[in-house]
Amino acid sequence: MKPRVAFFDFAGCEGDQLQVANLEEELLTLLGQVEVVSFREVMKEHSDNYDIAFIEGSCTRIQDEDRLKQIRKNAKIVVAIGSCATIGGINSLKNSRDSLEVRRTVYGENAKLFDTYAARPIDAVIPVDAYVHGCPIDKDEFLHVVKSLLLGKKPDIPNYPVCVECKKNENVCAFERGQNCVGPVTRAGCNSCCVNQGTICWGCRGLVDNPNENSHKEVLIKYGLTVDDAISKFKLYFGWQERKR
Amino acid sequence: MKDSNVNIEVNHVTRVEGHGNIYVNVKKGIVEKCEWNVPEAPRFFEAMVVGRQWNELHHITSRICGICSIGHTLASLKATEAAMGISISEQDLKLRKLALHAENLQSHLLHLGFLVLPDLLGVGSVIPLASSNPQEVKTVFRLHRTANEMSNLICGRTTHPQRLIPGGFSKIPSLRELSALKKKLQDCIPDLQAVAKLIKSLAGKLPDFTREQSSSA
């Protein structure tokens, strides 16, 4: 029997599920190997009987924890896809501000109608078995993770910084261009895709397991940037990870 | 309709971006309940951008929606540029228009081919269509891929674009790449015509829906 897979989304933009749709012809090949039983963005049918659950988005409300716990109960394997699910991502930008103030900024006197707590990754609520990093995820890496899981193998995810890939790609260093980049501490695996396009590494794949802080500080000092400049950039994606450290 | 009873509970609407529920209750022709319920978690973007730098705002607000991230990026860039009195070159404006067209093309194909077509052919998703109507699905996939290649070329990525920055572009496609794209788009015309013909042939299956319009509309 083919493994049964389901897709779920929490607070996020659904851009990671779009990358699955963007597999196009390869999606048809994938569908030969698995049976999709729930995927709200794409299909009408739904079943609670699944082996692998892919979860996109952060948990931002206490009431969403029950839904996550139910998914964990139903699934043998839980995979977090995209920055919001793997590290909290851009959603955690609001975590450093007062929750009521955040709600008032957007909803004024109706603030209390809109529940929220500190945005967090899925593994802050339930155990997660595998991660597909990135904002958005890379569809080839998604396929790699799915293939590994189907073969019962541990997916091979880099644990070195983006700078390694960036150097191989012979990019001019973003710091040399006068910009503030978080590549020195961010997990590689994206092939430095943003710096290749002339921008910076924003940190969407999260911190490497053991970031070299001293070396990062040296880089900042060399280019006349302060620790506050770095912390400000960290807030874009690492809000939750930094809070835990 | 006068004496009809209707009880609709759509818990949640599928094949759309975002979460929505519909509850309608009609007793003997009288509407007792008609609710559009949005249960998804709010994101608070207006609060997220407070205190951030001008060159990060488009990157943040792009994340409002992964399906139309190019549109959100362009809207944010327009706001940032208006606030700072920056005007962009005619070439950059043209390239931005191409970026928007690429996303529209991708989005419309996704909507028609992946989301609407299953309804018109009486199935729950594009997945069974891949075996019942393989030619049609392959045509849609082929066009969808070309639209994505167009986004990729102009924006450096299809979702959450990178090259679009305040003041213009961080990188632009070469003339040779643009010429190749033009040729590719021209070659799409027969496929596009096939999709248009297919949807037209099924148009009778769309429900006969008329909206009561208020005079102010």
XYZ file of C-alpha atoms in Angstrom:
462
model
C 0.000 0.000 0.000
C 1.205 3.492 -0.815
C 1.989 5.738 2.186
C -0.860 8.147 2.869
C 0.164 11.797 3.137
C -1.678 14.913 4.289
C -0.915 18.644 4.150
C -1.936 21.142 6.819
C -1.432 24.860 7.265
C -1.329 27.173 10.260
C -0.263 30.870 10.361
C 1.609 31.346 7.093
C 1.307 32.369 3.471
C 0.748 28.902 1.906
C 3.719 29.577 -0.351
C 5.344 26.282 0.636
C 2.340 24.259 -0.477
C 2.513 26.250 -3.717
C 6.056 24.920 -4.207
C 4.579 21.420 -4.046
C 2.097 22.393 -6.788
C 5.051 23.938 -8.658
C 6.603 20.475 -8.941
C 4.282 20.168 -11.975
C 5.286 17.035 -13.962
C 7.367 15.777 -11.022
C 4.241 16.044 -8.885
C 2.664 13.352 -11.077
C 5.688 11.104 -10.485
C 5.432 11.736 -6.745
C 1.725 10.885 -6.856
C 2.726 7.469 -8.181
C 4.521 6.819 -4.880
C 2.161 8.309 -2.300
C -1.552 8.758 -1.835
C -2.561 12.308 -0.894
C -5.546 12.069 1.457
C -5.806 15.664 2.621
C -4.608 18.902 1.005
C -7.134 21.701 1.577
C -5.473 24.109 -0.866
C -5.746 21.592 -3.718
C -8.464 19.018 -2.996
C -11.979 18.619 -1.646
C -11.570 15.199 -0.038
C -10.234 14.806 3.497
C -9.286 11.858 5.652
C -7.781 11.630 9.141
C -6.107 8.352 8.232
C -2.574 9.306 7.123
C 1.038 8.216 7.681
C 2.953 11.418 6.911
C 1.732 14.922 7.811
C 3.334 17.973 6.215
C 2.694 21.100 8.257
C 3.166 24.657 7.000
C 2.906 27.788 9.168
C 3.552 28.769 12.787
C 1.434 28.133 15.820
C 0.232 31.558 16.979
C -2.790 30.721 19.140
C -3.442 28.409 22.068
C -6.483 26.911 20.287
C -4.290 25.796 17.363
C -2.301 23.555 19.717
C -5.225 21.079 19.917
C -5.302 20.741 16.136
C -1.528 20.138 16.088
C -1.772 17.499 18.833
C -4.495 15.712 16.866
C -2.304 15.700 13.734
C 0.590 14.300 15.805
C -1.711 11.541 17.097
C -2.898 10.625 13.586
C 0.486 10.688 11.821
C 3.469 8.360 12.087
C 5.803 11.052 10.701
C 5.407 14.818 11.075
C 7.346 17.093 8.716
C 7.543 20.870 9.247
C 7.754 22.710 5.910
C 8.892 26.319 5.505
C 10.410 28.835 7.940
C 7.163 29.614 9.783
C 6.855 25.921 10.716
C 10.551 25.069 11.171
C 11.795 28.104 13.139
C 8.812 30.464 13.641
C 10.026 32.606 10.751
C 8.756 36.049 9.838
C 5.718 35.572 12.112
C 7.988 35.842 15.146
C 8.781 39.470 14.209
C 5.830 40.452 16.364
C 7.103 38.475 19.378
C 9.400 41.228 20.613
C 6.475 43.647 20.993
C 3.692 43.676 23.555
C 0.884 41.382 22.373
C -1.963 43.803 23.149
C -0.101 46.639 21.418
C 0.401 44.399 18.376
C -3.300 43.599 18.245
C -4.274 47.260 18.758
C -1.960 48.388 15.964
C -3.945 46.293 13.496
C -7.451 45.962 14.926
C -7.832 49.078 17.133
C -10.677 48.779 19.627
C -11.511 45.269 18.344
C -8.045 44.047 19.379
C -9.367 41.596 21.940
C -11.367 39.718 19.288
C -8.121 38.545 17.672
C -6.265 36.000 19.776
C -2.537 35.650 19.424
C 0.486 34.613 21.436
C 4.188 34.515 20.572
C 4.485 32.902 17.121
C 6.366 29.609 17.426
C 7.564 26.750 15.246
C 5.694 23.443 15.191
C 8.263 21.668 17.360
C 7.540 24.099 20.181
C 4.144 22.380 20.440
C 4.563 18.780 19.180
C 7.556 16.583 18.305
C 8.650 16.974 14.659
C 10.481 14.212 12.762
C 11.855 16.084 9.740
C 12.295 19.633 8.485
C 12.150 21.259 5.055
C 13.718 24.674 5.659
C 13.355 27.914 3.736
C 10.981 30.734 2.856
C 9.732 29.397 0.580
C 10.949 25.790 0.638
C 13.007 24.594 -2.299
C 10.978 22.062 -4.260
C 14.013 19.858 -4.947
C 14.880 19.737 -1.259
C 11.238 18.870 -0.541
C 11.543 15.946 -2.969
C 14.827 14.892 -1.324
C 13.188 14.853 2.125
C 10.131 12.936 0.852
C 12.315 10.373 -0.941
C 14.479 9.913 2.181
C 11.427 9.398 4.375
C 9.932 6.874 1.942
C 13.227 4.961 1.992
C 13.429 5.149 5.777
C 16.564 7.295 5.614
C 17.480 10.475 7.452
C 17.343 13.439 5.015
C 20.732 14.997 4.364
C 20.396 18.646 5.427
C 23.543 20.835 5.575
C 24.733 22.042 8.942
C 27.218 24.641 7.727
C 26.601 28.321 6.964
C 25.311 29.835 3.709
C 28.738 31.519 3.228
C 30.147 28.118 2.185
C 27.753 27.895 -0.772
C 28.041 31.615 -1.484
C 31.832 31.401 -1.805
C 31.523 28.404 -4.125
C 29.163 30.485 -6.260
C 31.818 33.210 -6.408
C 29.427 35.950 -5.317
C 30.791 39.313 -4.217
C 30.296 39.245 -0.442
C 27.180 41.205 0.601
C 29.254 42.893 3.367
C 31.652 44.114 0.640
C 28.608 45.682 -1.047
C 27.912 47.555 2.203
C 25.052 45.329 3.271
C 24.253 43.461 6.472
C 23.921 39.737 5.738
C 23.164 36.817 8.088
C 24.769 34.199 5.829
C 27.655 33.594 8.302
C 25.283 31.998 10.846
C 22.436 30.704 8.632
C 22.020 27.063 7.671
C 23.014 26.383 4.059
C 21.142 24.180 1.590
C 19.597 26.971 -0.514
C 22.716 27.334 -2.701
C 22.885 30.959 -1.446
C 19.919 31.698 -3.719
C 19.215 35.235 -2.469
C 22.809 36.498 -2.575
C 23.087 34.984 -6.085
C 20.295 37.390 -7.058
C 22.153 40.433 -5.715
C 20.468 40.698 -2.316
C 21.485 39.360 1.121
C 20.934 36.180 3.104
C 17.907 37.023 5.264
C 18.237 33.936 7.474
C 15.118 32.032 6.392
C 16.654 28.564 6.922
C 17.399 29.331 10.559
C 20.635 29.253 12.535
C 23.142 26.450 12.010
C 23.262 24.158 15.055
C 26.440 25.719 16.390
C 26.840 29.223 14.915
C 30.316 30.719 15.159
C 29.382 33.895 16.995
C 32.934 35.145 17.482
C 33.680 34.899 13.800
C 30.403 36.655 12.961
C 31.317 39.440 15.387
C 34.711 39.831 13.681
C 32.964 40.237 10.322
C 30.590 42.832 11.769
C 33.467 44.823 13.289
C 35.477 44.645 10.052
C 32.605 46.206 8.126
C 31.731 48.804 10.764
C 28.473 47.190 11.843
C 27.311 46.898 15.450
C 25.923 43.975 17.406
C 22.581 45.839 17.375
C 22.654 45.826 13.554
C 23.101 42.051 13.642
C 20.416 41.506 16.281
C 17.988 43.588 14.230
C 18.540 41.305 11.219
C 18.270 38.218 13.472
C 14.752 39.335 14.420
C 13.507 38.817 10.833
C 13.591 35.006 11.057
C 15.364 33.964 14.273
C 12.935 35.610 16.727
C 11.937 32.311 18.322
C 15.355 30.618 18.073
C 17.096 33.584 19.728
C 14.540 33.620 22.531
C 15.334 29.966 23.269
C 19.119 30.407 23.243
C -38.196 29.174 -3.019
C -40.813 30.604 -0.626
C -41.211 27.496 1.507
C -37.776 26.063 1.072
C -35.478 24.990 3.892
C -31.740 25.226 3.329
C -28.998 24.144 5.664
C -25.458 24.700 4.396
C -22.392 24.028 6.517
C -19.172 24.215 4.561
C -16.471 23.519 7.097
C -14.042 24.824 5.333
C -13.930 25.968 1.727
C -11.293 23.968 -0.152
C -9.125 24.752 -3.153
C -8.622 28.396 -2.160
C -5.811 30.239 -0.421
C -6.843 30.851 3.197
C -9.390 29.297 5.546
C -13.088 30.109 5.318
C -16.309 28.494 6.521
C -19.817 29.152 5.175
C -22.954 28.692 7.257
C -26.391 29.336 5.745
C -29.658 28.441 7.356
C -33.008 29.123 5.668
C -36.326 28.099 7.245
C -39.495 28.314 5.125
C -37.879 30.832 2.826
C -36.590 33.064 5.603
C -32.837 33.434 6.035
C -32.051 32.786 9.691
C -28.303 32.641 9.452
C -25.837 33.602 6.771
C -22.237 33.607 7.962
C -18.833 33.828 6.350
C -16.445 32.714 9.006
C -12.651 33.187 8.801
C -11.078 30.863 11.385
C -7.451 31.268 10.342
C -4.930 32.878 12.648
C -4.343 36.617 12.067
C -0.762 37.532 11.157
C -0.425 41.246 12.232
C 1.770 42.483 9.384
C 1.008 46.146 10.134
C 2.602 45.583 13.553
C 5.464 43.435 12.223
C 6.839 46.227 10.015
C 6.948 48.881 12.758
C 10.555 49.879 13.428
C 11.977 47.892 10.515
C 14.299 49.368 7.908
C 13.020 50.721 4.589
C 14.891 48.039 2.610
C 13.262 45.151 4.500
C 9.593 46.102 4.218
C 8.902 44.515 0.819
C 10.636 41.336 2.012
C 8.333 41.170 5.049
C 5.023 42.034 3.345
C 5.732 39.616 0.490
C 4.968 36.935 3.127
C 1.322 38.094 3.340
C 0.566 35.589 0.588
C 2.759 33.015 -1.088
C 0.430 32.763 -4.075
C 0.634 36.456 -4.958
C 3.928 37.434 -3.327
C 5.097 39.399 -6.381
C 2.004 41.635 -6.171
C 2.552 42.238 -2.456
C 6.244 42.987 -3.043
C 5.471 45.481 -5.813
C 2.791 47.233 -3.719
C 5.238 47.620 -0.832
C 7.994 48.924 -3.109
C 5.602 51.523 -4.532
C 4.774 52.697 -1.001
C 8.430 52.833 0.085
C 9.452 54.669 -3.077
C 6.549 57.143 -2.764
C 7.463 57.839 0.878
C 11.108 58.486 -0.011
C 10.452 60.361 -3.257
C 12.294 57.762 -5.365
C 11.350 57.396 -9.016
C 12.382 54.341 -10.990
C 13.622 54.170 -14.585
C 11.327 53.357 -17.489
C 13.207 50.097 -18.001
C 12.649 49.053 -14.375
C 8.971 49.969 -14.643
C 8.635 47.763 -17.721
C 10.422 44.900 -15.992
C 8.139 45.254 -12.967
C 5.120 45.071 -15.268
C 6.540 41.867 -16.749
C 6.942 40.508 -13.198
C 3.292 41.240 -12.472
C 2.150 39.656 -15.762
C 4.218 36.543 -14.971
C 2.523 36.160 -11.616
C -0.929 36.791 -13.096
C -0.325 34.160 -15.766
C 0.847 31.628 -13.161
C -2.002 32.457 -10.801
C -4.723 32.288 -13.479
C -3.424 28.936 -14.710
C -3.335 27.613 -11.161
C -6.883 28.861 -10.616
C -8.337 27.528 -13.864
C -6.311 24.344 -14.234
C -5.748 23.143 -10.674
C -8.711 24.615 -8.807
C -11.690 25.187 -11.157
C -11.240 22.439 -13.746
C -11.861 19.601 -11.224
C -15.287 21.153 -10.448
C -16.176 21.447 -14.124
C -15.197 17.810 -14.705
C -16.958 16.563 -11.571
C -14.008 15.427 -9.430
C -12.547 16.571 -6.106
C -9.087 17.650 -7.237
C -6.533 17.790 -10.014
C -5.118 14.420 -8.832
C -7.762 12.147 -10.456
C -7.699 14.416 -13.527
C -4.091 13.422 -14.084
C -5.315 9.935 -15.017
C -8.744 10.771 -16.529
C -7.626 13.811 -18.582
C -3.828 13.456 -18.883
C -3.520 15.649 -21.998
C -5.376 18.585 -20.458
C -3.435 18.344 -17.182
C -0.125 18.162 -19.010
C -1.032 21.243 -21.085
C -1.864 23.197 -17.916
C 1.347 22.028 -16.196
C 3.402 23.007 -19.256
C 1.923 26.529 -19.319
C 2.235 26.858 -15.541
C 5.915 25.975 -15.771
C 6.508 28.600 -18.466
C 4.787 31.235 -16.323
C 7.033 30.248 -13.402
C 10.111 30.414 -15.621
C 9.055 33.956 -16.540
C 8.804 34.944 -12.842
C 12.127 33.300 -12.187
C 13.852 35.176 -14.981
C 12.485 38.611 -14.027
C 12.379 38.267 -10.220
C 15.077 35.701 -9.439
C 12.449 33.454 -7.839
C 8.802 32.539 -8.403
C 7.624 32.931 -4.807
C 8.938 35.714 -2.556
C 10.915 37.406 -5.344
C 14.467 38.605 -4.712
C 15.464 40.957 -7.526
C 12.693 43.480 -6.837
C 14.118 46.084 -4.441
C 13.446 49.740 -3.569
C 14.706 51.888 -6.432
C 14.601 49.145 -9.049
C 16.300 45.771 -9.390
C 19.261 44.015 -7.752
C 19.861 42.156 -11.014
C 18.189 42.215 -14.429
C 17.801 39.585 -17.166
C 20.018 39.811 -20.234
C 18.665 40.721 -23.664
C 19.352 37.157 -24.805
C 17.353 35.715 -21.887
C 14.465 38.088 -22.609
C 14.461 37.163 -26.313
C 14.367 33.460 -25.397
C 11.459 34.159 -23.047
C 9.591 36.034 -25.781
C 9.962 33.069 -28.133
C 8.817 30.682 -25.403
C 5.723 32.804 -24.672
C 4.860 32.960 -28.371
C 5.128 29.177 -28.520
C 2.580 28.966 -25.687
C -0.239 30.369 -27.815
C -1.552 26.991 -29.101
C -1.573 25.596 -25.534
C -3.317 28.717 -24.223
C -5.908 28.432 -26.977
C -6.472 24.768 -26.065
C -7.107 25.697 -22.403
C -9.452 28.547 -23.395
C -11.359 26.184 -25.704
C -11.632 23.547 -22.981
C -12.933 25.983 -20.362
C -15.379 27.453 -22.897
C -16.713 23.994 -23.757
C -17.373 23.391 -20.041
C -18.695 26.885 -19.264
C -22.281 25.556 -19.230
C -21.400 23.661 -16.045
C -20.764 26.873 -14.119
C -23.795 27.564 -11.899
C -26.205 30.192 -13.177
C -25.392 32.776 -10.536
C -26.717 36.311 -10.475
C -25.939 38.750 -7.746
C -28.550 41.206 -6.564
C -26.879 44.551 -7.064
C -27.499 47.591 -4.948
C -27.920 50.901 -6.732
C -24.588 52.139 -5.385
C -22.678 49.270 -7.023
